[in-house]
Short mmCIF file of C-alpha atoms in Angstrom, two decimals:
data_model
loop_
_atom_site.label_atom_id
_atom_site.label_comp_id
_atom_site.label_asym_id
_atom_site.label_seq_id
_atom_site.Cartn_x
_atom_site.Cartn_y
_atom_site.Cartn_z
CA UNK A 1 234.40 104.20 116.37
CA UNK A 2 231.95 102.96 114.00
CA UNK A 3 230.19 106.10 113.03
CA UNK A 4 226.56 107.07 113.73
CA UNK A 5 224.91 104.52 113.10
CA UNK A 6 220.71 104.32 112.49
CA UNK A 7 218.16 101.87 111.43
CA UNK A 8 217.02 100.24 109.49
CA UNK A 9 218.33 101.45 106.21
CA UNK A 10 215.33 100.74 103.96
CA UNK A 11 211.48 100.36 105.29
CA UNK A 12 208.65 100.07 103.05
CA UNK A 13 204.99 100.41 104.78
CA UNK A 14 201.40 101.10 103.90
CA UNK A 15 199.54 104.22 104.89
CA UNK A 16 198.64 104.59 107.98
CA UNK A 17 201.83 101.45 109.97
CA UNK A 18 203.28 102.97 112.53
CA UNK A 19 207.22 103.98 111.72
CA UNK A 20 210.01 104.25 114.15
CA UNK A 21 213.20 105.35 112.92
CA UNK A 22 216.50 104.58 115.01
CA UNK A 23 219.76 106.76 115.58
CA UNK A 24 223.41 105.58 117.91
CA UNK A 25 224.67 109.01 117.91
CA UNK A 26 228.93 108.39 118.05
CA UNK A 27 230.48 107.62 121.60
CA UNK A 28 230.91 110.98 123.35
CA UNK A 29 228.82 113.14 121.31
CA UNK A 30 225.77 115.44 124.03
CA UNK A 31 223.78 116.62 120.61
CA UNK A 32 221.84 114.35 118.38
CA UNK A 33 219.83 115.90 115.38
CA UNK A 34 217.75 114.13 113.24
CA UNK A 35 216.36 115.10 109.62
CA UNK A 36 214.26 114.75 106.80
CA UNK A 37 215.48 115.29 102.55
CA UNK A 38 213.59 115.10 99.86
CA UNK A 39 213.69 116.41 96.38
CA UNK A 40 211.34 119.09 97.11
CA UNK A 41 212.37 119.96 100.34
CA UNK A 42 215.67 119.93 100.63
CA UNK A 43 217.11 119.04 103.95
CA UNK A 44 215.11 120.03 106.71
CA UNK A 45 215.97 119.90 110.75
CA UNK A 46 213.20 118.34 111.82
CA UNK A 47 214.71 118.42 115.89
CA UNK A 48 217.46 118.46 118.11
CA UNK A 49 218.25 117.11 121.67
CA UNK A 50 221.33 118.27 123.98
CA UNK A 51 221.82 116.19 126.90
CA UNK A 52 219.17 114.42 125.62
CA UNK A 53 217.16 116.87 126.29
CA UNK A 54 214.58 118.20 123.29
CA UNK A 55 215.70 121.73 122.42
CA UNK A 56 214.35 122.58 119.79
CA UNK A 57 211.02 120.48 117.77
CA UNK A 58 209.58 123.53 115.67
CA UNK A 59 210.40 121.37 112.42
CA UNK A 60 208.88 118.53 112.66
CA UNK A 61 206.00 118.48 110.88
CA UNK A 62 202.71 117.21 112.73
CA UNK A 63 201.59 115.64 115.57
CA UNK A 64 201.83 112.40 113.77
CA UNK A 65 206.07 113.05 114.25
CA UNK A 66 207.73 112.05 118.01
CA UNK A 67 210.71 111.51 118.69
CA UNK A 68 212.36 110.29 122.30
CA UNK A 69 216.37 109.80 123.49
CA UNK A 70 215.70 107.89 126.38
CA UNK A 71 219.53 108.32 127.24
CA UNK A 72 223.09 109.52 124.83
CA UNK A 73 223.78 106.30 123.62
CA UNK A 74 220.15 105.82 121.48
CA UNK A 75 216.96 108.12 120.09
CA UNK A 76 214.46 107.90 118.37
CA UNK A 77 211.97 109.15 115.57
CA UNK A 78 208.54 107.28 115.11
CA UNK A 79 205.80 108.64 112.85
CA UNK A 80 202.08 107.41 113.30
CA UNK A 81 199.53 106.89 111.20
CA UNK A 82 202.76 107.29 108.68
CA UNK A 83 200.92 108.83 105.41
CA UNK A 84 202.72 108.63 101.78
CA UNK A 85 203.67 112.07 101.97
CA UNK A 86 206.69 111.22 104.90
CA UNK A 87 208.58 109.05 102.23
CA UNK A 88 211.85 110.50 102.24
CA UNK A 89 215.35 109.46 104.00
CA UNK A 90 215.77 110.67 107.40
CA UNK A 91 219.01 111.42 108.59
CA UNK A 92 220.04 111.19 112.28
CA UNK A 93 223.79 113.32 113.35
CA UNK A 94 225.83 113.77 116.41
CA UNK A 95 227.81 116.30 117.41
CA UNK A 96 229.78 117.53 120.59
CA UNK A 97 229.93 120.94 121.42
CA UNK A 98 232.42 123.09 119.70
CA UNK A 99 233.32 120.14 117.15
CA UNK A 100 232.39 118.92 113.90
CA UNK A 101 228.74 117.34 113.03
CA UNK A 102 228.57 113.50 111.38
CA UNK A 103 225.74 112.87 109.68
CA UNK A 104 224.16 108.78 110.14
CA UNK A 105 223.93 106.65 106.36
CA UNK A 106 220.25 107.63 106.73
CA UNK A 107 216.64 105.19 106.51
CA UNK A 108 215.70 105.91 103.01
CA UNK A 109 211.08 105.41 103.95
CA UNK A 110 208.96 104.41 101.48
CA UNK A 111 204.68 104.86 102.90
CA UNK A 112 203.01 102.89 99.79
CA UNK B 1 217.29 132.85 114.23
CA UNK B 2 220.19 132.36 111.90
CA UNK B 3 219.66 132.53 108.25
CA UNK B 4 221.89 131.07 105.47
CA UNK B 5 221.53 131.35 101.78
CA UNK B 6 223.90 130.13 99.31
CA UNK B 7 224.61 130.59 94.99
CA UNK B 8 223.96 129.36 92.19
CA UNK B 9 221.75 125.89 93.54
CA UNK B 10 223.13 124.52 90.43
CA UNK B 11 226.43 124.99 88.97
CA UNK B 12 228.50 123.27 86.03
CA UNK B 13 232.02 122.95 84.89
CA UNK B 14 234.01 121.73 82.77
CA UNK B 15 237.29 119.23 84.59
CA UNK B 16 240.25 121.58 85.44
CA UNK B 17 238.11 124.52 85.75
CA UNK B 18 237.64 126.29 89.60
CA UNK B 19 234.19 126.01 91.26
CA UNK B 20 233.03 129.12 93.43
CA UNK B 21 229.96 128.50 95.97
CA UNK B 22 229.17 131.89 97.78
CA UNK B 23 227.01 131.79 101.30
CA UNK B 24 225.49 134.58 103.40
CA UNK B 25 224.57 134.96 106.74
CA UNK B 26 222.65 136.96 109.15
CA UNK B 27 223.56 136.45 112.72
CA UNK B 28 226.57 137.77 113.49
CA UNK B 29 227.11 135.86 116.35
CA UNK B 30 228.47 132.72 114.78
CA UNK B 31 230.97 131.88 114.58
CA UNK B 32 231.68 128.60 112.51
CA UNK B 33 231.07 127.73 108.97
CA UNK B 34 231.30 124.07 108.18
CA UNK B 35 231.16 122.79 104.25
CA UNK B 36 229.39 119.45 103.64
CA UNK B 37 229.50 117.56 100.61
CA UNK B 38 226.73 114.91 99.85
CA UNK B 39 227.67 111.90 96.55
CA UNK B 40 223.51 110.81 95.30
CA UNK B 41 222.52 109.28 97.68
CA UNK B 42 224.82 109.23 100.41
CA UNK B 43 224.91 110.18 103.32
CA UNK B 44 226.71 114.91 103.36
CA UNK B 45 229.62 114.44 104.80
CA UNK B 46 232.12 117.57 105.96
CA UNK B 47 234.91 118.65 103.72
CA UNK B 48 236.16 121.78 105.31
CA UNK B 49 234.82 123.57 107.68
CA UNK B 50 236.72 127.23 109.59
CA UNK B 51 236.16 129.90 112.36
CA UNK B 52 235.91 133.22 112.39
CA UNK B 53 239.08 133.66 113.59
CA UNK B 54 240.80 132.31 110.71
CA UNK B 55 240.14 134.67 107.62
CA UNK B 56 240.95 131.81 104.96
CA UNK B 57 242.25 128.25 104.73
CA UNK B 58 243.18 125.41 102.58
CA UNK B 59 242.97 121.17 102.00
CA UNK B 60 244.57 120.26 99.05
CA UNK B 61 242.51 121.82 95.97
CA UNK B 62 239.61 122.78 98.05
CA UNK B 63 239.54 126.54 99.52
CA UNK B 64 236.98 128.46 101.81
CA UNK B 65 237.35 132.23 102.72
CA UNK B 66 235.31 134.16 105.24
CA UNK B 67 234.72 137.71 105.14
CA UNK B 68 233.63 138.51 108.80
CA UNK B 69 232.14 142.32 107.83
CA UNK B 70 229.92 141.46 104.69
CA UNK B 71 228.77 138.24 107.11
CA UNK B 72 230.00 135.79 102.93
CA UNK B 73 231.72 132.77 103.42
CA UNK B 74 233.22 130.73 100.11
CA UNK B 75 234.34 127.55 99.15
CA UNK B 76 236.55 127.10 96.34
CA UNK B 77 237.34 124.23 94.45
CA UNK B 78 240.61 124.75 92.21
CA UNK B 79 241.28 121.56 89.30
CA UNK B 80 237.89 120.04 89.54
CA UNK B 81 237.59 116.62 88.47
CA UNK B 82 234.23 114.48 87.54
CA UNK B 83 234.47 112.96 91.34
CA UNK B 84 233.88 116.19 92.66
CA UNK B 85 230.27 116.18 90.98
CA UNK B 86 227.71 116.62 94.21
CA UNK B 87 225.88 119.22 96.11
CA UNK B 88 227.40 120.91 98.33
CA UNK B 89 226.08 122.67 101.92
CA UNK B 90 227.34 125.04 103.33
CA UNK B 91 226.00 125.83 107.64
CA UNK B 92 226.63 128.30 110.43
CA UNK B 93 225.96 128.32 113.45
CA UNK B 94 227.63 129.16 116.93
CA UNK B 95 229.79 127.11 118.46
CA UNK B 96 228.86 128.06 122.61
CA UNK B 97 225.42 127.53 123.17
CA UNK B 98 223.53 124.01 121.99
CA UNK B 99 222.68 125.33 119.40
CA UNK B 100 221.52 124.15 115.89
CA UNK B 101 223.58 124.48 112.20
CA UNK B 102 221.59 126.31 110.05
CA UNK B 103 222.01 124.73 106.15
CA UNK B 104 221.93 126.77 103.16
CA UNK B 105 219.38 124.77 100.42
CA UNK B 106 222.66 123.37 99.01
CA UNK B 107 224.95 123.35 95.11
CA UNK B 108 224.78 121.13 93.11
CA UNK B 109 227.83 121.41 91.20
CA UNK B 110 227.93 118.66 88.10
CA UNK B 111 231.57 118.38 86.57
CA UNK B 112 231.76 117.83 83.33
CA UNK B 113 234.71 116.47 80.53
#
């Protein structure tokens, strides 16, 4: 298995632009998580899905952030419009119930 | 919800010494406690985990202990090496529902020569 796949690995964009981050979880995993990591705030859970259904989005910072999981093998995290304070590393992770959680390689987002 | 506290936030040890990182959790229903290691610029990776029916687990130079009564668990690294330098995160969750891992705030371990 290739593990959790994220794209792009790096994204540089200008303030106000739309950013879409993508994640492919490990096949067979039924839970998917989006995290944001910064030096100041550490590792923050933004939203997670179970069986493609959003369970808890209380960590989504504001309405500019949205996430979808249209099927078991794909999820997106969208920021529209992006702001410089959104610059961070965004990790996707997946897990099969009762088992360990695996992280993807992350997307490093820079908003100028 | 669950709350996990982790100490210390930074730890510096000399090569060959032992390192201990401690975490406490609040939800007595939590029954799975993983530890993740994150090297600079890399993703967090699971290094060891323990379930609530076990008091201690060991894997070569790393071990984890769990005290359910006191609701705390610890990571022990013996004979530390420079490659052990990283940020370590503890976490806790209840596997019985579609719940989330609650992470500690991380410990930056520096192993000096």
